[in-house]
JSON list of C-alpha atoms in Angstrom, two decimals:
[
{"chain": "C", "resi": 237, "resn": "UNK", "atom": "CA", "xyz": [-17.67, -61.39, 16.97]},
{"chain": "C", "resi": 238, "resn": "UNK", "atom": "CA", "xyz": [-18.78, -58.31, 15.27]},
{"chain": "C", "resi": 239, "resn": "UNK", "atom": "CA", "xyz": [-20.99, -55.46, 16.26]},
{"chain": "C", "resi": 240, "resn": "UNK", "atom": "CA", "xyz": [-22.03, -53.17, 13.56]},
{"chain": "C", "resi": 241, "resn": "UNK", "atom": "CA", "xyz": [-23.55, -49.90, 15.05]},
{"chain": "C", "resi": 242, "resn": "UNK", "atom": "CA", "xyz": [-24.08, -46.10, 14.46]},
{"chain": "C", "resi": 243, "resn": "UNK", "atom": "CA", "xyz": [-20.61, -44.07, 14.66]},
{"chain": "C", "resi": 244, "resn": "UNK", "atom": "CA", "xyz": [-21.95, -42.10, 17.72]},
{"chain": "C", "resi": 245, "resn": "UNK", "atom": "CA", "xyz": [-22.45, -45.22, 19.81]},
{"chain": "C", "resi": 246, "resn": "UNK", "atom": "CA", "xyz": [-19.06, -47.03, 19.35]},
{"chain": "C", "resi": 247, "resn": "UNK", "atom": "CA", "xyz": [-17.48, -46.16, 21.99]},
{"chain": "C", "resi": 248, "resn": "UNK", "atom": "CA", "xyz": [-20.48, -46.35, 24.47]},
{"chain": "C", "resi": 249, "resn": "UNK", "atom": "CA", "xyz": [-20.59, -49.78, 22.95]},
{"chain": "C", "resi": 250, "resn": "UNK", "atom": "CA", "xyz": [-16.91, -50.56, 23.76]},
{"chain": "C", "resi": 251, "resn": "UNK", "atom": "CA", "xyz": [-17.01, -49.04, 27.16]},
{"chain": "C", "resi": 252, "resn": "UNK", "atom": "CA", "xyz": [-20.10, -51.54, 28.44]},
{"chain": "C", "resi": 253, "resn": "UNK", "atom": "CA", "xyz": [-18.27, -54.51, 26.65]},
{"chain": "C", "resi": 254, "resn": "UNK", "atom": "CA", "xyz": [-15.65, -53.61, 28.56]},
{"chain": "C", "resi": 255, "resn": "UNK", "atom": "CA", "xyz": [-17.40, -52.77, 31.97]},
{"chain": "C", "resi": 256, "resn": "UNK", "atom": "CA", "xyz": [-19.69, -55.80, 31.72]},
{"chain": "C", "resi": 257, "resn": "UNK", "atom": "CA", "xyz": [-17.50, -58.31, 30.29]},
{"chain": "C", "resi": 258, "resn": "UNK", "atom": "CA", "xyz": [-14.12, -59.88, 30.12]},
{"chain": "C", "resi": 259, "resn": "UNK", "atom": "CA", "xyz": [-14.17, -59.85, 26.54]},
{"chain": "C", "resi": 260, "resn": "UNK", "atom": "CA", "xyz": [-11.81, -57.70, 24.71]},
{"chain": "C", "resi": 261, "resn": "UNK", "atom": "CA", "xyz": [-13.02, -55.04, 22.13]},
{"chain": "C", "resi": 262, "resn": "UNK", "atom": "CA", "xyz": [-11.67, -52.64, 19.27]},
{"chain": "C", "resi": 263, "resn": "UNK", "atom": "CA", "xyz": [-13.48, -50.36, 17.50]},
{"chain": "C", "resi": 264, "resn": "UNK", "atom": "CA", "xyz": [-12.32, -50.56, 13.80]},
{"chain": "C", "resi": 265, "resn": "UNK", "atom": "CA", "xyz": [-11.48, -47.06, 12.63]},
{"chain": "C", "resi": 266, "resn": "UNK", "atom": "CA", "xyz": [-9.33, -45.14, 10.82]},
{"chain": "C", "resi": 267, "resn": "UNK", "atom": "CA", "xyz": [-7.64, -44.97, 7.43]},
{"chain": "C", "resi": 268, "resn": "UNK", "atom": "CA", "xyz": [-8.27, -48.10, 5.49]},
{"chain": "C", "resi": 269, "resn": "UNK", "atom": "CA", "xyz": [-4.77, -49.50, 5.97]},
{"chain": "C", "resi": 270, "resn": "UNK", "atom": "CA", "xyz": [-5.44, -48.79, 9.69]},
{"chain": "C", "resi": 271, "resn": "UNK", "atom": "CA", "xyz": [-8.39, -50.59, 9.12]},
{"chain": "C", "resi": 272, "resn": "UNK", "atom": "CA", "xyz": [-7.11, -53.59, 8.08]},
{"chain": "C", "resi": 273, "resn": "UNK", "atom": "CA", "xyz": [-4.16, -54.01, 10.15]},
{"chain": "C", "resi": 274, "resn": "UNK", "atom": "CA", "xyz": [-6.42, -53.75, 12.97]},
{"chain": "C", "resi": 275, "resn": "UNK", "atom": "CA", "xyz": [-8.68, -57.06, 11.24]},
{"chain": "C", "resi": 276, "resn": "UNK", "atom": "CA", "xyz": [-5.17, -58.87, 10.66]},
{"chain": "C", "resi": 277, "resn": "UNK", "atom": "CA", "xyz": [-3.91, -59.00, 14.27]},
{"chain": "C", "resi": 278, "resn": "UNK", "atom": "CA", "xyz": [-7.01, -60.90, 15.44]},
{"chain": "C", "resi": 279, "resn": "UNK", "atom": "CA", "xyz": [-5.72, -59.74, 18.86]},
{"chain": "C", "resi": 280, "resn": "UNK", "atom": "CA", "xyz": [-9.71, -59.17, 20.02]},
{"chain": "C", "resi": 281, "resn": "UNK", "atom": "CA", "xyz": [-12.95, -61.05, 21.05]},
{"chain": "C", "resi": 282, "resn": "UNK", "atom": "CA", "xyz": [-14.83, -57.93, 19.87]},
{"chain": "C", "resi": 283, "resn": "UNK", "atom": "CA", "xyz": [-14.79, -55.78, 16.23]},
{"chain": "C", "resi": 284, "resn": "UNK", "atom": "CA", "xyz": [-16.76, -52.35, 16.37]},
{"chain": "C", "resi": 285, "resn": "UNK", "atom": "CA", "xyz": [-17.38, -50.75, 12.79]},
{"chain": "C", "resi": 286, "resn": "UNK", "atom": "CA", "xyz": [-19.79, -48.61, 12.07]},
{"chain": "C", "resi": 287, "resn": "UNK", "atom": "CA", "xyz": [-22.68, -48.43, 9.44]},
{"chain": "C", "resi": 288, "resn": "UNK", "atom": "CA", "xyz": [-21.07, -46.16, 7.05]},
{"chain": "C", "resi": 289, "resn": "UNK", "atom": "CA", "xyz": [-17.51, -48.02, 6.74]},
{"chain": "C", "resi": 290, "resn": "UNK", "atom": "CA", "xyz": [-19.30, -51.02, 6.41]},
{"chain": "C", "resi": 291, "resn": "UNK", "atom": "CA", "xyz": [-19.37, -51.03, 2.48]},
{"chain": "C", "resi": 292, "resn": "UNK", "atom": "CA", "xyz": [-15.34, -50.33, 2.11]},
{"chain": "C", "resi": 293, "resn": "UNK", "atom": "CA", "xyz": [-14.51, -53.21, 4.19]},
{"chain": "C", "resi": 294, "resn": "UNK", "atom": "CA", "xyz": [-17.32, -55.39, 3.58]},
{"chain": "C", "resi": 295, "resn": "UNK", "atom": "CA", "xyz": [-14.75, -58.22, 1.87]},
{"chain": "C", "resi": 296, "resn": "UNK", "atom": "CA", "xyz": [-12.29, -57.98, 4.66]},
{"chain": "C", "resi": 297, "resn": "UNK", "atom": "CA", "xyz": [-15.19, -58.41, 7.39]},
{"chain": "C", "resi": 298, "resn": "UNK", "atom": "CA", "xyz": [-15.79, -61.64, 4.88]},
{"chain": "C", "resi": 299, "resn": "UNK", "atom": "CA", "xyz": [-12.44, -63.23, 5.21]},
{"chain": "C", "resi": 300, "resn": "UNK", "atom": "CA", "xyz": [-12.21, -62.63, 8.42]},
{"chain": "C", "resi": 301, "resn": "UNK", "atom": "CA", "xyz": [-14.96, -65.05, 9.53]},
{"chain": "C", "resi": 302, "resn": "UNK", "atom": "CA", "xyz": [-16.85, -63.89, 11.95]},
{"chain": "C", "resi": 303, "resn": "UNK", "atom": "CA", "xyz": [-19.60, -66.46, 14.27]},
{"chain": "C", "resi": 304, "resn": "UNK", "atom": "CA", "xyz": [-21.73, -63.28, 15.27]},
{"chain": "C", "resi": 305, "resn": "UNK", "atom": "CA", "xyz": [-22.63, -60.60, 14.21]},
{"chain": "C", "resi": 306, "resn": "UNK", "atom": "CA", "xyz": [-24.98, -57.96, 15.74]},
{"chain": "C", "resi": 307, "resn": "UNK", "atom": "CA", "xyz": [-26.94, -55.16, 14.44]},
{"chain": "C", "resi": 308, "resn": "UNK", "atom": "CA", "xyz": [-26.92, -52.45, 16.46]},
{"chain": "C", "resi": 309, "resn": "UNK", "atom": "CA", "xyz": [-30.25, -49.66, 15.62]},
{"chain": "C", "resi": 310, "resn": "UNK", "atom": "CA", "xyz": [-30.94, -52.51, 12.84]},
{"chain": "C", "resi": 311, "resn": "UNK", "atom": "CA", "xyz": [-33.23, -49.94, 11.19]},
{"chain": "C", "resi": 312, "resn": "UNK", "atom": "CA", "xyz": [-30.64, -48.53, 9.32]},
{"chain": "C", "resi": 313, "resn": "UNK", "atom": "CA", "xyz": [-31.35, -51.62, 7.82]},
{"chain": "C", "resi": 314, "resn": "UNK", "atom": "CA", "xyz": [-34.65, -50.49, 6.16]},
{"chain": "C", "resi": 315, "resn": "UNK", "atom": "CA", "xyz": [-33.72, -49.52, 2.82]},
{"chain": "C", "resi": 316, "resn": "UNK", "atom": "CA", "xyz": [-33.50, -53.28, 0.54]},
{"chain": "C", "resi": 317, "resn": "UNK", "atom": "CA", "xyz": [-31.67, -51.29, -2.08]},
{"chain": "C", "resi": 318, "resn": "UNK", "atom": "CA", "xyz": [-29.54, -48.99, 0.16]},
{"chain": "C", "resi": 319, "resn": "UNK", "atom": "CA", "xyz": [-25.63, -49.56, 0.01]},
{"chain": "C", "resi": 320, "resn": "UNK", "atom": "CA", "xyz": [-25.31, -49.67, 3.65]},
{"chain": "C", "resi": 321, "resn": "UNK", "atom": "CA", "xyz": [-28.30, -53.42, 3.42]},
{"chain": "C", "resi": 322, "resn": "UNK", "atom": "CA", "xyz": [-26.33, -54.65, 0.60]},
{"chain": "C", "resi": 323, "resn": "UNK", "atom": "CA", "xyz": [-23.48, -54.45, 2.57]},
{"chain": "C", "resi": 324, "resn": "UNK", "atom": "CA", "xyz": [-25.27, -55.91, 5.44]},
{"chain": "C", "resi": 325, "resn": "UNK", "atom": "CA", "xyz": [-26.42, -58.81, 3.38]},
{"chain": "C", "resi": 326, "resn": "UNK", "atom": "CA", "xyz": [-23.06, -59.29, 1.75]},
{"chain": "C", "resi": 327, "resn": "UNK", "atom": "CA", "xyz": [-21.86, -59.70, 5.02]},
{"chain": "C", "resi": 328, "resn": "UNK", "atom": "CA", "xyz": [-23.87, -62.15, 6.28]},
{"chain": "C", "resi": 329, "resn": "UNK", "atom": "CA", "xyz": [-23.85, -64.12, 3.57]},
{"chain": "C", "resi": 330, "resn": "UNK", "atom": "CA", "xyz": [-20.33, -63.85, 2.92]},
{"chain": "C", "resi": 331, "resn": "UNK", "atom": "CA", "xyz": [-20.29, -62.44, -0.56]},
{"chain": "C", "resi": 332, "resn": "UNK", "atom": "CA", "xyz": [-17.67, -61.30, -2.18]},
{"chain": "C", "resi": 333, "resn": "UNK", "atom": "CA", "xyz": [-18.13, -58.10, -4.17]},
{"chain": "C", "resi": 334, "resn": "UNK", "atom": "CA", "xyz": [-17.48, -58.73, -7.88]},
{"chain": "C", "resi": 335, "resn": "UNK", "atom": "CA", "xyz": [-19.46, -58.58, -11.02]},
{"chain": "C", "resi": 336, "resn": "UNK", "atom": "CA", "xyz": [-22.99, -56.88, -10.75]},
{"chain": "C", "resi": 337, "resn": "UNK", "atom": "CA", "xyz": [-24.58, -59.38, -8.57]},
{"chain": "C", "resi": 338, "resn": "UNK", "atom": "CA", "xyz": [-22.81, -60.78, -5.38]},
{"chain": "C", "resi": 339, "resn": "UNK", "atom": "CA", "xyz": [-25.25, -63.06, -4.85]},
{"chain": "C", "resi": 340, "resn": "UNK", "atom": "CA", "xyz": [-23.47, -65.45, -7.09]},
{"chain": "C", "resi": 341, "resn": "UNK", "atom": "CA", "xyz": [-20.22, -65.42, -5.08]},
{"chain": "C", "resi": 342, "resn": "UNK", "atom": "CA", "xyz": [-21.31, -66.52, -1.53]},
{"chain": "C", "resi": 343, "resn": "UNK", "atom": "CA", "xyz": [-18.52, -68.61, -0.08]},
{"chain": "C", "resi": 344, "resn": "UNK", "atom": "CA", "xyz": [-20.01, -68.95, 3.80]},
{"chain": "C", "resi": 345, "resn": "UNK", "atom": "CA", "xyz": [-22.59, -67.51, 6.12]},
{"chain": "C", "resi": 346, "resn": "UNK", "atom": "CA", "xyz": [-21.75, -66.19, 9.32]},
{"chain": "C", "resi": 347, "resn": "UNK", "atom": "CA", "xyz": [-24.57, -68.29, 11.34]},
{"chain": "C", "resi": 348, "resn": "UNK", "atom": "CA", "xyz": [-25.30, -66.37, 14.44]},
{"chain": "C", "resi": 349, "resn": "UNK", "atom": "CA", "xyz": [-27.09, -62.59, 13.87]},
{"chain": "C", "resi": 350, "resn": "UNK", "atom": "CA", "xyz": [-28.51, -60.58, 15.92]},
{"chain": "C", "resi": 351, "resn": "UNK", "atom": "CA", "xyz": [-30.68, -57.47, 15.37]},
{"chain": "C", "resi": 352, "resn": "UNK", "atom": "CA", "xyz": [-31.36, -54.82, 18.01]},
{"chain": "C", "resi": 353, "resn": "UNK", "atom": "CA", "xyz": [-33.66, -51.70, 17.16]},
{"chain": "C", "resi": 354, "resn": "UNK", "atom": "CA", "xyz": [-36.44, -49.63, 19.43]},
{"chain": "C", "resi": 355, "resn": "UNK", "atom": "CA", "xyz": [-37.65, -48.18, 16.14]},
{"chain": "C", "resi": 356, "resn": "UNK", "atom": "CA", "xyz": [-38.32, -51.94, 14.15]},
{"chain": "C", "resi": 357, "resn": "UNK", "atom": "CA", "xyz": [-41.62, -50.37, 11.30]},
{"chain": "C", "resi": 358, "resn": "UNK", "atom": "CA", "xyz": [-40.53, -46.75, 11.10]},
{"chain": "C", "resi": 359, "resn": "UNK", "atom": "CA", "xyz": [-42.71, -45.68, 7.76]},
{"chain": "C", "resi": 360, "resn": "UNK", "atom": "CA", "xyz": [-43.94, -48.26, 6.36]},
{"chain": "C", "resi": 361, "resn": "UNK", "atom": "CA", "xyz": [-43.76, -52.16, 6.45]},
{"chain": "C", "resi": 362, "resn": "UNK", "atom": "CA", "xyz": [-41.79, -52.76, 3.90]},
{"chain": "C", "resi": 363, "resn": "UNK", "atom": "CA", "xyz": [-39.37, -51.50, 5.97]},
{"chain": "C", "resi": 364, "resn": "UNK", "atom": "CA", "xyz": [-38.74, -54.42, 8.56]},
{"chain": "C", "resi": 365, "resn": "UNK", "atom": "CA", "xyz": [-38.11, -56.70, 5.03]},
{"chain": "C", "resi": 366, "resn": "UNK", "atom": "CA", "xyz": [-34.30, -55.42, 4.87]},
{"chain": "C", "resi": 367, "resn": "UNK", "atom": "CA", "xyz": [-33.94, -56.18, 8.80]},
{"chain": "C", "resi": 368, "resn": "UNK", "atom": "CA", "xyz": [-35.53, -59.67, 8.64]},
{"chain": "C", "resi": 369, "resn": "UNK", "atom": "CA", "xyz": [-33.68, -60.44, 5.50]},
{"chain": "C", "resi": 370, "resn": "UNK", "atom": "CA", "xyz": [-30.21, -59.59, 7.11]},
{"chain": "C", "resi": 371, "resn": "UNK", "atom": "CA", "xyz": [-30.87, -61.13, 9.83]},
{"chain": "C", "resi": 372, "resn": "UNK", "atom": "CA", "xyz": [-33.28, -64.42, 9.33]},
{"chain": "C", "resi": 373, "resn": "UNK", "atom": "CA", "xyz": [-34.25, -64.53, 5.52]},
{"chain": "C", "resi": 374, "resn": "UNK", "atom": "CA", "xyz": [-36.27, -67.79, 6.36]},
{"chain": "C", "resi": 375, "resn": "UNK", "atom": "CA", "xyz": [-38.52, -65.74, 8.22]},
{"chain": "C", "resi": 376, "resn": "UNK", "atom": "CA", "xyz": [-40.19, -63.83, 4.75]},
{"chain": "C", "resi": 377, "resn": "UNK", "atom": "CA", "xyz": [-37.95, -64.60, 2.14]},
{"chain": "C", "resi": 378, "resn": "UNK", "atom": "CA", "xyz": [-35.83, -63.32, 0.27]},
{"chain": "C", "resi": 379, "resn": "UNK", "atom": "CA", "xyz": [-38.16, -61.65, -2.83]},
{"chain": "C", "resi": 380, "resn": "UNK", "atom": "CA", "xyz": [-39.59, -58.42, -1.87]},
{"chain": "C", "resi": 381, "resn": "UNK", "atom": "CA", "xyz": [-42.26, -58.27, -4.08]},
{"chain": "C", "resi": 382, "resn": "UNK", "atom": "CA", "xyz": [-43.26, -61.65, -2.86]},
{"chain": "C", "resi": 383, "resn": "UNK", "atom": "CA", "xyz": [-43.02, -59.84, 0.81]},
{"chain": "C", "resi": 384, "resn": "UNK", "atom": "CA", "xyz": [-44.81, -57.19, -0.65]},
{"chain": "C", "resi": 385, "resn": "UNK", "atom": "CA", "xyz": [-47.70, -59.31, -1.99]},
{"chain": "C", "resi": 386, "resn": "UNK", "atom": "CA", "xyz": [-48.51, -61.72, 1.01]},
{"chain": "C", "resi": 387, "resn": "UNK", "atom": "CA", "xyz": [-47.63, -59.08, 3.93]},
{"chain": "C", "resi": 388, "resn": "UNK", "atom": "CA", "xyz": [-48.51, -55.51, 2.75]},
{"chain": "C", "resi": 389, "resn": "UNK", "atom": "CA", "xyz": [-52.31, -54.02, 2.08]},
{"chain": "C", "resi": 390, "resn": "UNK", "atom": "CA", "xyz": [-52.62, -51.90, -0.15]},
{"chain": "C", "resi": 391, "resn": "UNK", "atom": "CA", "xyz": [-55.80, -49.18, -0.58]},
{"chain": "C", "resi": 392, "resn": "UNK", "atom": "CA", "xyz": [-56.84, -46.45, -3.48]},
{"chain": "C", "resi": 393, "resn": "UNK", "atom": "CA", "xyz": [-55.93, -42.83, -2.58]},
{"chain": "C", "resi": 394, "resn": "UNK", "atom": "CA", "xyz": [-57.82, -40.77, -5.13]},
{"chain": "C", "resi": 395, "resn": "UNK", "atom": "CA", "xyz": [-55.82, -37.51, -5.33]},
{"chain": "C", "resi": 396, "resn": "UNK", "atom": "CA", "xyz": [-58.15, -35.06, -7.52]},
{"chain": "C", "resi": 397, "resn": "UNK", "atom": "CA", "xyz": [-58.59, -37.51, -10.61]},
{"chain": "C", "resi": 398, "resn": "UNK", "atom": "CA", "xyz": [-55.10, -39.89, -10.12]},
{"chain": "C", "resi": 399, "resn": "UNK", "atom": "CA", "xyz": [-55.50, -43.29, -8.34]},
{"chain": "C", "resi": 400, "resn": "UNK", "atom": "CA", "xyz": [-52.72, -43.50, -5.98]},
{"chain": "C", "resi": 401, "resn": "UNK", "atom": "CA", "xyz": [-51.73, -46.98, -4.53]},
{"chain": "C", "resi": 402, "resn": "UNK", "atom": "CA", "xyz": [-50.59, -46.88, -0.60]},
{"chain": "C", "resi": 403, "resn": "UNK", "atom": "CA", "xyz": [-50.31, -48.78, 1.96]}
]
């Protein structure tokens, strides 16, 4: 399976699969022919990549075919139009990057996700619509202004004579 977590917590995360399990792990690093080769040998029960790789290798975490995945601090997640979510999503939903919308080329899903955070609403909540969408889109949907509509109140800020709209 794959874990997807911060860069600072890789190797913590390797260590306790290791320590806890008899499962074998790799954290995927390096250059991006490093990379790859490591993907290709399929010699592990365990991939580690972190956040901000996620996007370069996004269509060789596709082919691969992951069951699992987990999202490790799944607030980075927050951002629906952030590269790092897209990637996510692409992920997930095994689409291949081409054209402007990747939607259109989903091949599979990868069934089983997970999403671990201690921070879940961290400004606003808008912000868990990224996180449930990666990781159970049945849950709100996958339209964020329909999210927006049904889920978020919104109230008048008057700010000397401009109306301001907040939630």
């Amino acid at each position: 399976f794959l874990v997807v977590t911060p860069n600072r917590v890789m190797t913590n995360f390797k260590s306790q699969i290791e320590i806890h399990s008899y499962l074998t792990s790799t954290i995927i690093q390096g250059t991006s022919r490093v990379r790859r080769a490591t993907l290709k040998m399929r010699a592990f029960d365990v991939y580690i990549i972190n956040y901000d790789i996620l996007h370069s290798m996004r269509d060789d975490l596709i082919r691969f075919g992951f069951d699992l995945v987990v999202f490790d601090e799944c607030h980075y997640l927050k951002s629906y139009k952030s590269r790092r979510t897209v990637s996510a999503l692409g992920i997930v939903e095994a689409k291949l990057i081409g054209g402007n919308d990747p939607v259109k080329d989903i091949i599979k899903a990868i069934p089983k996700r997970i999403g671990m955070t201690g921070t879940g609403i961290s400004n606003s909540r808008v912000d868990s619509f990224s996180q449930y969408q990666v990781i159970d889109p049945s849950k709100f949907g996958t339209n964020i202004w329909t999210f927006k509509s049904r889920y978020v109140v919104y109230k008048d800020v008057f700010i000397g004579n401009r109306k301001i709209r907040k939630e």
